[in-house]
Coordinates of C-alpha atoms (C1' of nucleotides) in Angstrom, one line a residue:
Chain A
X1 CA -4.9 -16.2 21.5
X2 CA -2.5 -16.7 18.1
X3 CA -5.3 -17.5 16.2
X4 CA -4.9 -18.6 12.4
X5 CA -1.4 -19.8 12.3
X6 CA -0.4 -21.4 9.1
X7 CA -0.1 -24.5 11.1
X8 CA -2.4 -25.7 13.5
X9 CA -2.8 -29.2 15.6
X10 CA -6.4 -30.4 15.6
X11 CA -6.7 -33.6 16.8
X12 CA -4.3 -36.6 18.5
X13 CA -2.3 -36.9 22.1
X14 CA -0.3 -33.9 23.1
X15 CA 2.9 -35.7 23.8
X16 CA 5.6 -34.8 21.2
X17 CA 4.2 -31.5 20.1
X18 CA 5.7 -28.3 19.6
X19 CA 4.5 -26.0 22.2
X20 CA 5.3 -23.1 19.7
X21 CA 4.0 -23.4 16.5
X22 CA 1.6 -26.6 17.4
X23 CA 3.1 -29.3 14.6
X24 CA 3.5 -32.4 16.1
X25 CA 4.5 -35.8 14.5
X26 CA 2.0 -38.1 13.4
X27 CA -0.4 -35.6 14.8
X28 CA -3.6 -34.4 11.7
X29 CA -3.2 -30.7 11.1
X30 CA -6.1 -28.8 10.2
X31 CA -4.3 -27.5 7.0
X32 CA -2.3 -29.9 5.9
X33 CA -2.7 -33.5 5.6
X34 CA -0.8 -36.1 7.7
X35 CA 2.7 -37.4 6.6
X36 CA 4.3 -34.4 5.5
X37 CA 4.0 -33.2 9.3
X38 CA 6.7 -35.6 10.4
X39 CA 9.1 -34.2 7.7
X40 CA 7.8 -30.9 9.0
X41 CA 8.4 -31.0 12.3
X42 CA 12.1 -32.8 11.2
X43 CA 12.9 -29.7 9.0
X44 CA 11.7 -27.0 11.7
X45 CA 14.3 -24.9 13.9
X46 CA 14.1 -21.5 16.1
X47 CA 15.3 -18.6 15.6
X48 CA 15.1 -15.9 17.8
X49 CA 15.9 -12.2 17.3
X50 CA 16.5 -9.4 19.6
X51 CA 14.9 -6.0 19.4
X52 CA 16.3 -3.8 16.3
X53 CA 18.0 -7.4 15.1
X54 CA 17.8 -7.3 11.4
X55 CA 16.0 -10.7 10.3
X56 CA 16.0 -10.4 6.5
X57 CA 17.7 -7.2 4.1
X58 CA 15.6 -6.7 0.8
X59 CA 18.0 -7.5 -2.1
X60 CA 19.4 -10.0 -0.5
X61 CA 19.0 -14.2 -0.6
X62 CA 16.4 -15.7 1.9
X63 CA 16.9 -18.9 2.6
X64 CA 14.3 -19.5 5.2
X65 CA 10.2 -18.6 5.6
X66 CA 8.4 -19.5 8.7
X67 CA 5.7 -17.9 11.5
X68 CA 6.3 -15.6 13.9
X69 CA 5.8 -17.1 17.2
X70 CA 6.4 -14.5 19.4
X71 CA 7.2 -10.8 19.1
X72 CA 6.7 -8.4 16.3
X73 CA 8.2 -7.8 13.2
X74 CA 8.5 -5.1 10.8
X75 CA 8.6 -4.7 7.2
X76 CA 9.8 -2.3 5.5
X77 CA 11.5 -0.2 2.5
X78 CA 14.3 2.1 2.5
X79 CA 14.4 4.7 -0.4
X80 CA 18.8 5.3 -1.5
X81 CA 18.0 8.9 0.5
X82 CA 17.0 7.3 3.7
X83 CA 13.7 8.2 3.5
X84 CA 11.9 4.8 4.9
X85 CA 8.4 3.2 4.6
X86 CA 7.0 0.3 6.6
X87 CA 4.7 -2.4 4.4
X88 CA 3.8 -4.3 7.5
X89 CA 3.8 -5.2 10.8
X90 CA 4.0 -9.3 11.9
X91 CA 2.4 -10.6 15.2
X92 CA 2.4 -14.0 16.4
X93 CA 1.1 -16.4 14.0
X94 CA 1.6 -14.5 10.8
X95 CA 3.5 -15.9 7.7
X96 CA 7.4 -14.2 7.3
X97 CA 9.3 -14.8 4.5
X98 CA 8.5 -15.0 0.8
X99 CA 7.8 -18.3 -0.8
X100 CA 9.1 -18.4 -4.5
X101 CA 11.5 -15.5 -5.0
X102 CA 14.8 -15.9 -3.8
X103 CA 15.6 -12.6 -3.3
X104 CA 13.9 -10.6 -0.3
X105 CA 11.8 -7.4 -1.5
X106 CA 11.9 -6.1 1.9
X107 CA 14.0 -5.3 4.9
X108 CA 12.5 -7.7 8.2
X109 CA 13.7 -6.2 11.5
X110 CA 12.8 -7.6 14.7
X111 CA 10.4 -4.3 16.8
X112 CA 10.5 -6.5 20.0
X113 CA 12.2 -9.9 21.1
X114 CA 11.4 -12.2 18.6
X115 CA 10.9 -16.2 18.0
X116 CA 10.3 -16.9 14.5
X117 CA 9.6 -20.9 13.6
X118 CA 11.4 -21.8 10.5
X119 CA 11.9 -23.9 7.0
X120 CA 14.0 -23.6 4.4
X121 CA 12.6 -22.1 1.7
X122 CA 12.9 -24.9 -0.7
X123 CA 11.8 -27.5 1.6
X124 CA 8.8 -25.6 2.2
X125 CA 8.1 -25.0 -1.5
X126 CA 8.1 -28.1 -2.2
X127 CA 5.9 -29.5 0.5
X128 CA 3.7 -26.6 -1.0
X129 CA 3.4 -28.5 -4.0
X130 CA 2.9 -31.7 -2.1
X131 CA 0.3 -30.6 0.5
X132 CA -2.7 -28.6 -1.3
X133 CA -4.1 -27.8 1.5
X134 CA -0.9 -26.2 3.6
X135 CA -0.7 -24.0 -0.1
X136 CA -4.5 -23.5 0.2
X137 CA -4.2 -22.1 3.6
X138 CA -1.4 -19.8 2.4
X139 CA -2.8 -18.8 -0.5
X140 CA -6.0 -17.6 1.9
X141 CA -3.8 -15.7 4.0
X142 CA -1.6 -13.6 1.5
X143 CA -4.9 -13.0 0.1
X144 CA -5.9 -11.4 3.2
X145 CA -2.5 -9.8 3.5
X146 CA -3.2 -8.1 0.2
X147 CA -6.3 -7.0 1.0
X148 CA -4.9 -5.0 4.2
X149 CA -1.9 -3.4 2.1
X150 CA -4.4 -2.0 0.1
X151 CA -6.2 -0.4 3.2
X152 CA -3.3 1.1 4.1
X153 CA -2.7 2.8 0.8
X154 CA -5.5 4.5 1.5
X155 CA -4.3 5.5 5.0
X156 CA -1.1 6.8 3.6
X157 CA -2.2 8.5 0.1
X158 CA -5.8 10.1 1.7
X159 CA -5.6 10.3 5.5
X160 CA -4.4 13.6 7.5
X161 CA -2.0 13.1 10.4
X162 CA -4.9 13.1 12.9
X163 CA -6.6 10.5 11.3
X164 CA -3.4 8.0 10.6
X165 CA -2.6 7.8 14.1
X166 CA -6.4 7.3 15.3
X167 CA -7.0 4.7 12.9
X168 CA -3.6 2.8 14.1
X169 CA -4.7 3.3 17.6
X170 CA -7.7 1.8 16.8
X171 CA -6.4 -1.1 15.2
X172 CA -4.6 -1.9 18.2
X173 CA -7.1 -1.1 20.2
X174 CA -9.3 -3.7 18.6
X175 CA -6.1 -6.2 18.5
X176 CA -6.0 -5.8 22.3
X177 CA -9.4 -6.4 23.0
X178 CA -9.4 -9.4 20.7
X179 CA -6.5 -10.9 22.4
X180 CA -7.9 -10.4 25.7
X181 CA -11.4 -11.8 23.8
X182 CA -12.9 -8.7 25.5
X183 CA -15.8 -6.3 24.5
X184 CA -13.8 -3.3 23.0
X185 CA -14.9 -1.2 26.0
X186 CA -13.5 2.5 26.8
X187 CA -10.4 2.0 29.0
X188 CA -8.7 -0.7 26.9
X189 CA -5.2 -0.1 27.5
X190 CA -2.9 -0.3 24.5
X191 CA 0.7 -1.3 24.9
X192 CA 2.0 0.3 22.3
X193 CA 5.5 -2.1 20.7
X194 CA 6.8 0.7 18.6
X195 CA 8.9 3.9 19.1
X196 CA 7.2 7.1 17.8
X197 CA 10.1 7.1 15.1
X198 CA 8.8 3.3 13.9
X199 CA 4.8 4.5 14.3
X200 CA 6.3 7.3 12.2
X201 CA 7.7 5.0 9.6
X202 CA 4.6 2.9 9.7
X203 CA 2.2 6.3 8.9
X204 CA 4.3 7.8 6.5
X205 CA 4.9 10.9 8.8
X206 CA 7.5 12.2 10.8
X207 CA 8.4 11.7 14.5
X208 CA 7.2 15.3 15.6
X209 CA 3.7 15.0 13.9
X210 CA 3.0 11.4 15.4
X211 CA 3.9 13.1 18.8
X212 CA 1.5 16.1 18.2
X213 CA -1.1 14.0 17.3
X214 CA -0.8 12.3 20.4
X215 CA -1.0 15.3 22.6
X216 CA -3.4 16.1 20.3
X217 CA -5.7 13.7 21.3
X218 CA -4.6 13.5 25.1
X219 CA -5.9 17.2 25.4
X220 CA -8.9 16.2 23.9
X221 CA -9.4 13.3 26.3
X222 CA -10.0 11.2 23.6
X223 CA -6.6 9.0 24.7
X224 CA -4.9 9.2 28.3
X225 CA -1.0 8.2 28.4
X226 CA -0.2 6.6 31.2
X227 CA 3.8 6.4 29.8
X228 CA 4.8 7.2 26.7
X229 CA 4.6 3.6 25.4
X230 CA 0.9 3.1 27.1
X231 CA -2.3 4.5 25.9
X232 CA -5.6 4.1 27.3
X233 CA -8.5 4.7 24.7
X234 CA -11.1 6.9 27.1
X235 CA -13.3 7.4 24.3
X236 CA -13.3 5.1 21.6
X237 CA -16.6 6.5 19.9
X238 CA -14.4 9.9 19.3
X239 CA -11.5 8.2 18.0
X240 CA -12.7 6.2 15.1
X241 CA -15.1 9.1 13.8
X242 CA -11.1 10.8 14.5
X243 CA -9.8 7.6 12.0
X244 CA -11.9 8.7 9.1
X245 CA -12.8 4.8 8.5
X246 CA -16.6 4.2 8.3
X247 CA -17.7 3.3 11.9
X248 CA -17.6 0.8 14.4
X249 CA -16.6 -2.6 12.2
X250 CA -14.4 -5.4 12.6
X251 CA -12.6 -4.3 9.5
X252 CA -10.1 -6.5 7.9
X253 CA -7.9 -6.8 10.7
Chain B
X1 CA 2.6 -9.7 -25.5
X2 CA -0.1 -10.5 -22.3
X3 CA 2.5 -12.6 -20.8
X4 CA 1.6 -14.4 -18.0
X5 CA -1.9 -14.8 -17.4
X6 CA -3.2 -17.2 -14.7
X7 CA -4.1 -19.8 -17.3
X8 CA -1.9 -20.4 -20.8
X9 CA -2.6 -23.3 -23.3
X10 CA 0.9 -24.8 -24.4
X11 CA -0.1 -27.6 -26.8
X12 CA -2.8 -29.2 -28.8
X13 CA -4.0 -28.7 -31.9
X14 CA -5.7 -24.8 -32.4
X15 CA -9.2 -26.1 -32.9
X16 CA -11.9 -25.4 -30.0
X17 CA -9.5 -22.8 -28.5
X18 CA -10.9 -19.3 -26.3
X19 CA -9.0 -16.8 -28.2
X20 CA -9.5 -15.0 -25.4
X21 CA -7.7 -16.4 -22.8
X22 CA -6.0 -19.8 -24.1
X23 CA -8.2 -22.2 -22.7
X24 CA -9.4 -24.9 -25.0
X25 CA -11.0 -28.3 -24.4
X26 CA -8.8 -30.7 -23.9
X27 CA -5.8 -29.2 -24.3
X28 CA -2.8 -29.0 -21.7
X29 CA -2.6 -26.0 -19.4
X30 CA 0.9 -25.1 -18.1
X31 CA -0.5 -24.1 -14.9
X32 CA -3.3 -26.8 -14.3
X33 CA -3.6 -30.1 -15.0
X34 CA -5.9 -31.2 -18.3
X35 CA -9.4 -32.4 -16.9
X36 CA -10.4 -28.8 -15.2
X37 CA -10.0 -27.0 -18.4
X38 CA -13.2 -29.1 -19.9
X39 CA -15.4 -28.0 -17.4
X40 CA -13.6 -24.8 -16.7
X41 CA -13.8 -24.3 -20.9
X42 CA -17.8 -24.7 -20.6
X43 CA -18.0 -22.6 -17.3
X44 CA -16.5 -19.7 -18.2
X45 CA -18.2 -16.2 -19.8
X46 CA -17.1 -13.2 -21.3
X47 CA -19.0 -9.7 -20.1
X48 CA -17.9 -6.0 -21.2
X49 CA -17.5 -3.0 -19.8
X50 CA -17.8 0.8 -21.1
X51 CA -15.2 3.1 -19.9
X52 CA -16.1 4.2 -16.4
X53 CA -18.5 1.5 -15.8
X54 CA -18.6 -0.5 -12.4
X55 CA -17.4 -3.9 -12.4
X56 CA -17.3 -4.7 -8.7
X57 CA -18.8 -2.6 -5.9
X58 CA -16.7 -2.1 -2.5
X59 CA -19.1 -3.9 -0.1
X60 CA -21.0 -5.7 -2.2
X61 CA -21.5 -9.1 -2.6
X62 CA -19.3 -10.6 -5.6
X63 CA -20.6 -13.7 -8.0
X64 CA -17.6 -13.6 -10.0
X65 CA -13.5 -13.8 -10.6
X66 CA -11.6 -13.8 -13.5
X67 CA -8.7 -12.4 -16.0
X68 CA -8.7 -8.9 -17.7
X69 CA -8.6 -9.8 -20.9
X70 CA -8.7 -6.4 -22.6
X71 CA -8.6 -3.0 -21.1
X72 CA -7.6 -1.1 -18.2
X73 CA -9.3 -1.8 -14.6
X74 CA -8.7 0.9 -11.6
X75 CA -9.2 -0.7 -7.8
X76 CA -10.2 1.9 -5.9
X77 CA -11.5 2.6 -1.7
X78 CA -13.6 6.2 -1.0
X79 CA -13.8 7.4 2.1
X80 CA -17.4 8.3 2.9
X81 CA -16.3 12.0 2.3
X82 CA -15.6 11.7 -1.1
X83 CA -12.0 11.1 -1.3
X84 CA -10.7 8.2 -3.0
X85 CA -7.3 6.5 -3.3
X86 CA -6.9 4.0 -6.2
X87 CA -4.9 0.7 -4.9
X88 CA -4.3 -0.9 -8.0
X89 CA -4.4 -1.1 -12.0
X90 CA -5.2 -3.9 -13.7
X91 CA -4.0 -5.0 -17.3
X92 CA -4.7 -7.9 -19.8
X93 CA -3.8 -11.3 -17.9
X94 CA -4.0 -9.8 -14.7
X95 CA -7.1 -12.0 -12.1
X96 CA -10.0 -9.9 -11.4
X97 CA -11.6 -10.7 -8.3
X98 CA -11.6 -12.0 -4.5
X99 CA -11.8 -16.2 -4.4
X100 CA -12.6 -16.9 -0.8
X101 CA -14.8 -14.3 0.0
X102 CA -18.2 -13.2 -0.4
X103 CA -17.9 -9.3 -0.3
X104 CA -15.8 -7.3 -2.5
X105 CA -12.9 -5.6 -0.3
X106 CA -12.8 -2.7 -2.7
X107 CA -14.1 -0.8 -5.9
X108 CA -13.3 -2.2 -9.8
X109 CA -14.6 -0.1 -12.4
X110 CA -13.4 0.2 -15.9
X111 CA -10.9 2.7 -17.3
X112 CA -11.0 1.6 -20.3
X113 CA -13.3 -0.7 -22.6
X114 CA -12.8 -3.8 -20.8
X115 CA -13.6 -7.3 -21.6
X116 CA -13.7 -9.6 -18.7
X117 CA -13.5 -13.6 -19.0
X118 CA -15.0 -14.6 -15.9
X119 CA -16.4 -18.0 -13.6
X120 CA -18.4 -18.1 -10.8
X121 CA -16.2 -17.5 -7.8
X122 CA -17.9 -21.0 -6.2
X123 CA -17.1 -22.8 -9.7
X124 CA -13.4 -21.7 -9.3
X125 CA -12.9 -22.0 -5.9
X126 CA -13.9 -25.9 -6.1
X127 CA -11.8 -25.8 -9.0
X128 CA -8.7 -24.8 -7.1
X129 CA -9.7 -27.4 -4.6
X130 CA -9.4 -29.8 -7.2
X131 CA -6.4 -28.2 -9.2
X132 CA -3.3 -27.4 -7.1
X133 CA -1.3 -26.3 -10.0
X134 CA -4.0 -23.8 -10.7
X135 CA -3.9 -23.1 -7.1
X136 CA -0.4 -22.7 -7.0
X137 CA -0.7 -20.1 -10.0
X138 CA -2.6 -18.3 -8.3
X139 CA -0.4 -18.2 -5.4
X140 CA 2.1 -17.1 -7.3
X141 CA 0.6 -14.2 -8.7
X142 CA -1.0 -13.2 -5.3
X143 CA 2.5 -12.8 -3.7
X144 CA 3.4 -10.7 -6.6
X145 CA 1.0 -8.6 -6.0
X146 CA 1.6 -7.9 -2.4
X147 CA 5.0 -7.2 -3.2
X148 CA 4.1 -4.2 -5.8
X149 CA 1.2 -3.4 -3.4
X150 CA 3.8 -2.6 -1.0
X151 CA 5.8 -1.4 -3.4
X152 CA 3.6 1.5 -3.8
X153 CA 3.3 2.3 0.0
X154 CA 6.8 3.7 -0.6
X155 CA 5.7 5.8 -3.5
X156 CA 2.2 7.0 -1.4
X157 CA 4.1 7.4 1.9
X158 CA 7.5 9.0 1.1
X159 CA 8.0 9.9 -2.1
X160 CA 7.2 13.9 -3.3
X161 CA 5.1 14.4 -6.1
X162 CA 7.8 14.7 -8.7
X163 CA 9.1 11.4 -7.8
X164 CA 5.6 9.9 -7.6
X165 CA 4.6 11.5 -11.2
X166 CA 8.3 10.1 -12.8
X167 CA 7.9 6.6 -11.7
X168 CA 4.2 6.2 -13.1
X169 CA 5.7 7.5 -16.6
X170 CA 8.9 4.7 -15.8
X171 CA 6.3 2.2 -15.2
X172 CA 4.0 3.0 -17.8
X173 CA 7.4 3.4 -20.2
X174 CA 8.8 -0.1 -19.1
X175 CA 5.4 -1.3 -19.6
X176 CA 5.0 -0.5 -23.3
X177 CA 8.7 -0.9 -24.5
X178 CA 8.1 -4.8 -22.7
X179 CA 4.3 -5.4 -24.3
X180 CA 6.5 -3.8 -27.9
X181 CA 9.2 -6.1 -26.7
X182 CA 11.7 -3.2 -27.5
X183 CA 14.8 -2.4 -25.9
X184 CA 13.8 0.7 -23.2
X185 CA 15.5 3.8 -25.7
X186 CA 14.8 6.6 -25.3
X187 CA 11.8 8.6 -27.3
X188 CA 9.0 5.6 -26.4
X189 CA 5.6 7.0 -26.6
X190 CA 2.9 5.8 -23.8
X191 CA -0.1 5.7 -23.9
X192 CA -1.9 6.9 -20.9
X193 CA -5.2 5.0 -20.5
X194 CA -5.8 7.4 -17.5
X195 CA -7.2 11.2 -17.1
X196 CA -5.6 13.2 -14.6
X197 CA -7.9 12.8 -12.5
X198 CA -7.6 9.3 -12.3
X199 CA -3.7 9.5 -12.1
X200 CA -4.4 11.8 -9.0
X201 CA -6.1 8.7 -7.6
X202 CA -3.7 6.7 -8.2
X203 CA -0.4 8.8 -6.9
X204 CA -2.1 10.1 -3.8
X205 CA -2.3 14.0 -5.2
X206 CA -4.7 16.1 -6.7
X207 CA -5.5 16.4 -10.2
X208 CA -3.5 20.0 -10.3
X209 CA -0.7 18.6 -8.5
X210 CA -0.3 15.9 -11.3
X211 CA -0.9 18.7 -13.9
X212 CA 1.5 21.0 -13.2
X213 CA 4.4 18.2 -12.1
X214 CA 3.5 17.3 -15.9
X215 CA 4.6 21.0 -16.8
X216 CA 7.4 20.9 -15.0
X217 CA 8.9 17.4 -16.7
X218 CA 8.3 19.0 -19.7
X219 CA 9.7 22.5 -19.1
X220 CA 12.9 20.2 -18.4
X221 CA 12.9 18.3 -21.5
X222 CA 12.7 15.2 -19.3
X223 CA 9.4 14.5 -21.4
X224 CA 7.3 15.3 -24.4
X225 CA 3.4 16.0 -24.6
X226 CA 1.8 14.6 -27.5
X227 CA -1.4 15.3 -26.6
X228 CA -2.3 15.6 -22.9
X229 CA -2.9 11.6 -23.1
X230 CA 0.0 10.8 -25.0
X231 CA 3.8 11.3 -23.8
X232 CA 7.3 10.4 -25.3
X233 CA 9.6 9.7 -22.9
X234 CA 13.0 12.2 -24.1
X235 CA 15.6 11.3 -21.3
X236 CA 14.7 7.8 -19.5
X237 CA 18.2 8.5 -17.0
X238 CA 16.5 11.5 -16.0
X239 CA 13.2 10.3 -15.1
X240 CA 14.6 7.8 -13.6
X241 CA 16.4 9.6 -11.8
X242 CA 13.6 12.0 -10.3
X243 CA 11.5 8.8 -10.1
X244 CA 13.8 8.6 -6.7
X245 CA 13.7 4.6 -7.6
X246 CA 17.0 3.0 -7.2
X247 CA 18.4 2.5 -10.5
X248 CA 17.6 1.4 -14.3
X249 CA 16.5 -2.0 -12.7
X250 CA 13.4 -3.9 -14.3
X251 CA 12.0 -3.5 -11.0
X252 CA 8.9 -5.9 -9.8
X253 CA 6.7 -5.1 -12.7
Chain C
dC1 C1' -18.5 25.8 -37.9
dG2 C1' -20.0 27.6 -33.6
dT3 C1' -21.7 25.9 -29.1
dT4 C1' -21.2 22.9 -25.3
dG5 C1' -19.1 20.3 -21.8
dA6 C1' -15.4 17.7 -20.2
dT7 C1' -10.6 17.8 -19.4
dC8 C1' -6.4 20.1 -18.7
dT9 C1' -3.4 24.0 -17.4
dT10 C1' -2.0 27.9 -14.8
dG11 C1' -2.0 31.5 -11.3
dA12 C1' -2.7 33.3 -6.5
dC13 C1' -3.2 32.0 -2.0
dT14 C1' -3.5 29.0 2.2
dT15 C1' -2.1 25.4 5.1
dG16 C1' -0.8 20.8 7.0
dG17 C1' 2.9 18.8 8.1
dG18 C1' 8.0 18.9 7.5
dT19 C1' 12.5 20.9 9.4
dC20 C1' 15.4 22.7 12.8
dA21 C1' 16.3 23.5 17.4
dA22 C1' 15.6 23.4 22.4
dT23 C1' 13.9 21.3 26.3
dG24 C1' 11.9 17.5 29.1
dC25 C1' 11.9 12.9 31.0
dG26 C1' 12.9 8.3 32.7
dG27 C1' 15.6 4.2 33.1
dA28 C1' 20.4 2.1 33.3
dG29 C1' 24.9 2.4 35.2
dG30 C1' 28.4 4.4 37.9
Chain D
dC1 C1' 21.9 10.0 44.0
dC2 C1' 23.7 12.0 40.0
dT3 C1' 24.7 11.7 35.2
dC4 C1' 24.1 10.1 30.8
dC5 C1' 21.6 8.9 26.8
dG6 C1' 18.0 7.6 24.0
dC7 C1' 13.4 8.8 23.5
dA8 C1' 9.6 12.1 23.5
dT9 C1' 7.7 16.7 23.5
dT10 C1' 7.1 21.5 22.2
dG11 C1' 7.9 25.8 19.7
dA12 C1' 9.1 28.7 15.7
dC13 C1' 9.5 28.7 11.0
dC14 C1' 9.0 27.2 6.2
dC15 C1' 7.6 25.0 2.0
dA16 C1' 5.4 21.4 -0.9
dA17 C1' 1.2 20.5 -2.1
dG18 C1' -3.7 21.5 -1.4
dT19 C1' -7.5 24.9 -2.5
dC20 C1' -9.9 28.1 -5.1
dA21 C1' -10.6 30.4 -9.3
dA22 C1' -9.9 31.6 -14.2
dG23 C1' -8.8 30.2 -18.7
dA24 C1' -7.3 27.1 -22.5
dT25 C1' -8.0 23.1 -25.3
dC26 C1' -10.4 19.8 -27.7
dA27 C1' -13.7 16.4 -29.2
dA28 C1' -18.6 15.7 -29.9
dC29 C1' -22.7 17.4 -31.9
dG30 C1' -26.4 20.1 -33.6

DNA sequence: CGTTGATCTTGACTTGGGTCAATGCGGAGG
DNA sequence: CCTCCGCATTGACCCAAGTCAAGATCAACG
C-alpha cells in the first residue's frame, strides 16, 4: 500500500527485517546496493509524534532526515504576521527532512499520530555519496516533489475557492482509491486527516470559505458528509470539471 | 557572475574550453569526475531562442535538458480556460529540463533571447548513472529548488499584492547588486526582463493589479521608474518592509 | 514625422472571498 | 445526563483585487 519508499527490501529471508521501513541486514535493496544496509539499519531509530507535535521549526538545526512510516505530516511557512501557508503534505513512505542544509526551511508538524524512521543527517549524506543509487532514487523523488509544488502554485495563484477544495478532494479521492487499489468509483469515502483550519492553510483560504465550499458542494450533491471529517464523493464526474484540472488523469500524484 | 551552474571547469589549461558553459575536454570538473566531460564535451549542443519563443511544451514529449546559458526562461501551467500561472524563472546556470521523464510537466518559453546548451535527456541520464558527483549536483540544486518553489507558495497563497509586487523588486534587486557583486545600497537599478503581463503570471494578479501596485511604490518614493522596464530601487528598508519578508536576510536565492 | 500596434496606466464599477459575530454540534469528562 | 470546549457552520458586511473601458506612451516602420 506505501508504495515507493526510499527504501525498499527486494529479495532475501524475512527474518531480521524492519517491519516499518523494510531495511533489513544483509538483505539487497532495490535502491541501494548491499553493505551500506547493515550500517543503515545500525544507524536507524523511531520516532514518533503525536497530533499537533511540532517535528522540525524552519530556522532551526535538523539533525535527522528519514520516511514517514505512518501518519501525516505537514509542512509549512509562517509569515512574522501569522498569516500561514502549507508547502506540503507527507504520507507514509515520503522523504522528511532536508539533506544538505543544516538549517530547516520549513516548520514539520505532525496532522495525525506519526512514526517517522530516522538518520542522522550526516550519516545519511554521506552514505548518499557512497550509495549512487540510494542518491539516485532520491534525486527521482524530489524531482517529483518539485514537480507537484509547482502544480500547486497553480492551485493557489489561479484557482477560485470552489475549485481549490474540489481539486483537493479529488486528490484524496484518487489517494483513497489507490490505497484501497480500487477503481475510483462514485461513493469512495474520503477520511479526511485535516481540520478545516489546516485544509484552509493548505488552499490558501480561510476557515469560513473552505466550509462554504463544502456545503457548497453538499447542496449540490456533488459530495455527501457523513461527519464533518468524512466525505463521500457521489459524483466524481461533477467534481473534477468543479477542480478546473483537465479531466479524468492520474495527474502527478 | 553565473555562479553556480550544474557543471564548472576548475583547472587545466584554457585551450578546447566551451565558453559557454566551462566544460572542456579533459579538464577537471568540480562537480563530476574527468572521463564524462569527454563524451559529455562532444555530446553537447547549443540552440537559441527569440523572445517569446517555446522551448518545451507542457505535455509534450521532451528530447532534451540542459543549462540556461543566456537569457531569461518563464515555466509556466494554463488551465484549458486560458489562465496561466508562471511556476518558475530561469537564469544563466540554472538546468533546463525534466531527466527521468519522458513528458514535459509544464511550459518553458523564452522571455528573453535565450541560448540553451543542451544533451539528450537519455545521453545525460546514463551520464548521471555513471557520474555520482554529477548526480549529486544535481541533487543539490533540485532541493534548492523545491525550497524556493515553496517559497513562493507563501507569496501566491498569503501574501497581498503589495507584498507580492515588493518582494519580486527585492528579489530582482538582490539579484543584480549579487551578479554586480555590489553591496545591496540603496538606488540599484534592475532590469526587468519581464512585461507586466508576464509579472502578473508570475505573482498570481493581473496585469492592472501589478500596474497600479507599481504606482503606488512610486507615489511613496519606495521606488523609481526609469522607464516602465527599468526601476531604481530608492528605500530598500521600505520595500522590504512591504515585501512582508522577514528581514534584510539574503534569503534562499 | 505621422501612423500603427503593443504595452502600460488610470478610472469606475463589481465581486469573490475575507472579517466579524453568532450559533450549532459532538465527543470527553464530571 | 449535563456541561464544556474545540470544531464547524452560517449570516451580514466589507474590501482588495478583478473586470471593463478609456487613454497615454513609446518604439518600429513606412
Amino acid at each position: 500500500m506505501t508504495a515507493n519508499p526510499i527504501f525498499r527490501v527486494v529479495e532475501g529471508p524475512a527474518s531480521g527485517r524492519c517491519e516499518q521501513c523494510g531495511i533489513r541486514k544483509k538483505a539487497v535493496c532495490a535502491y541501494c546496493s548491499t553493505p551500506e544496509l547493515v550500517l543503515l539499519d545500525a544507524m536507524k531509530s523511531y520516532k514518533d509524534f503525536a497530533p499537533g507535535e511540532e517535528i522540525a521549526a524552519a530556522g532551526e538545526e535538523t539533525t535527522h532526515v528519514g520516511t514517514v512510516v505512518e501518519g501525516v505530516v505537514s509542512l509549512s511557512k509562517t509569515m512574522i504576521d501569522g498569516r500561514r501557508q502549507m508547502v506540503g503534505l507527507l504520507f507514509p513512505s515520503d522523504f522528511i527532512g532536508r539533506p544538505f542544509r543544516a538549517i530547516a526551511p520549513f516548520d514539520a508538524v505532525a496532522v495525525t499520530h506519526v512514526r517517522v524512521c530516522r538518520f542522522k543527517r550526516k550519516s545519511f549524506e554521506s552514505l548518499c555519496e557512497e550509495s549512487p543509487n540510494l542518491e539516485k532514487r532520491l534525486l527521482e523523488m524530489t524531482l517529483d516533489e518539485l514537480d507537484a509544488s509547482r502544480e500547486w502554485m497553480l492551485l493557489l495563484g489561479r484557482k477560485s475557492a470552489r475549485e481549490k477544495l474540489a481539486s483537493f478532494l479529488a486528490i484524496l479521492a484518487r489517494r483513497a482509491a489507490g490505497l484501497a487499489d480500487k477503481p475510483l468509483a462514485n461513493g469512495v469515502t474520503v477520511e479526511l486527516a485535516l481540520t478545516r483550519e489546516q485544509m484552509s492553510e493548505y488552499l490558501g483560504l480561510t476557515i469560513e470559505t473552505v466550509s462554504r465550499q463544502f456545503s457548497q458542494l453538499k447542496r449540490e450533491g456533488v459530495i455527501a458528509l457523513k461527519s464533518a471529517r468524512e466525505v463521500a464523493i457521489l459524483d466524481f464526474a461533477r467534481l473534477l470539471d468543479a477542480s478546473g484540472d483537465e479531466s479524468d488523469g492520474d495527474a502527478l500524484y
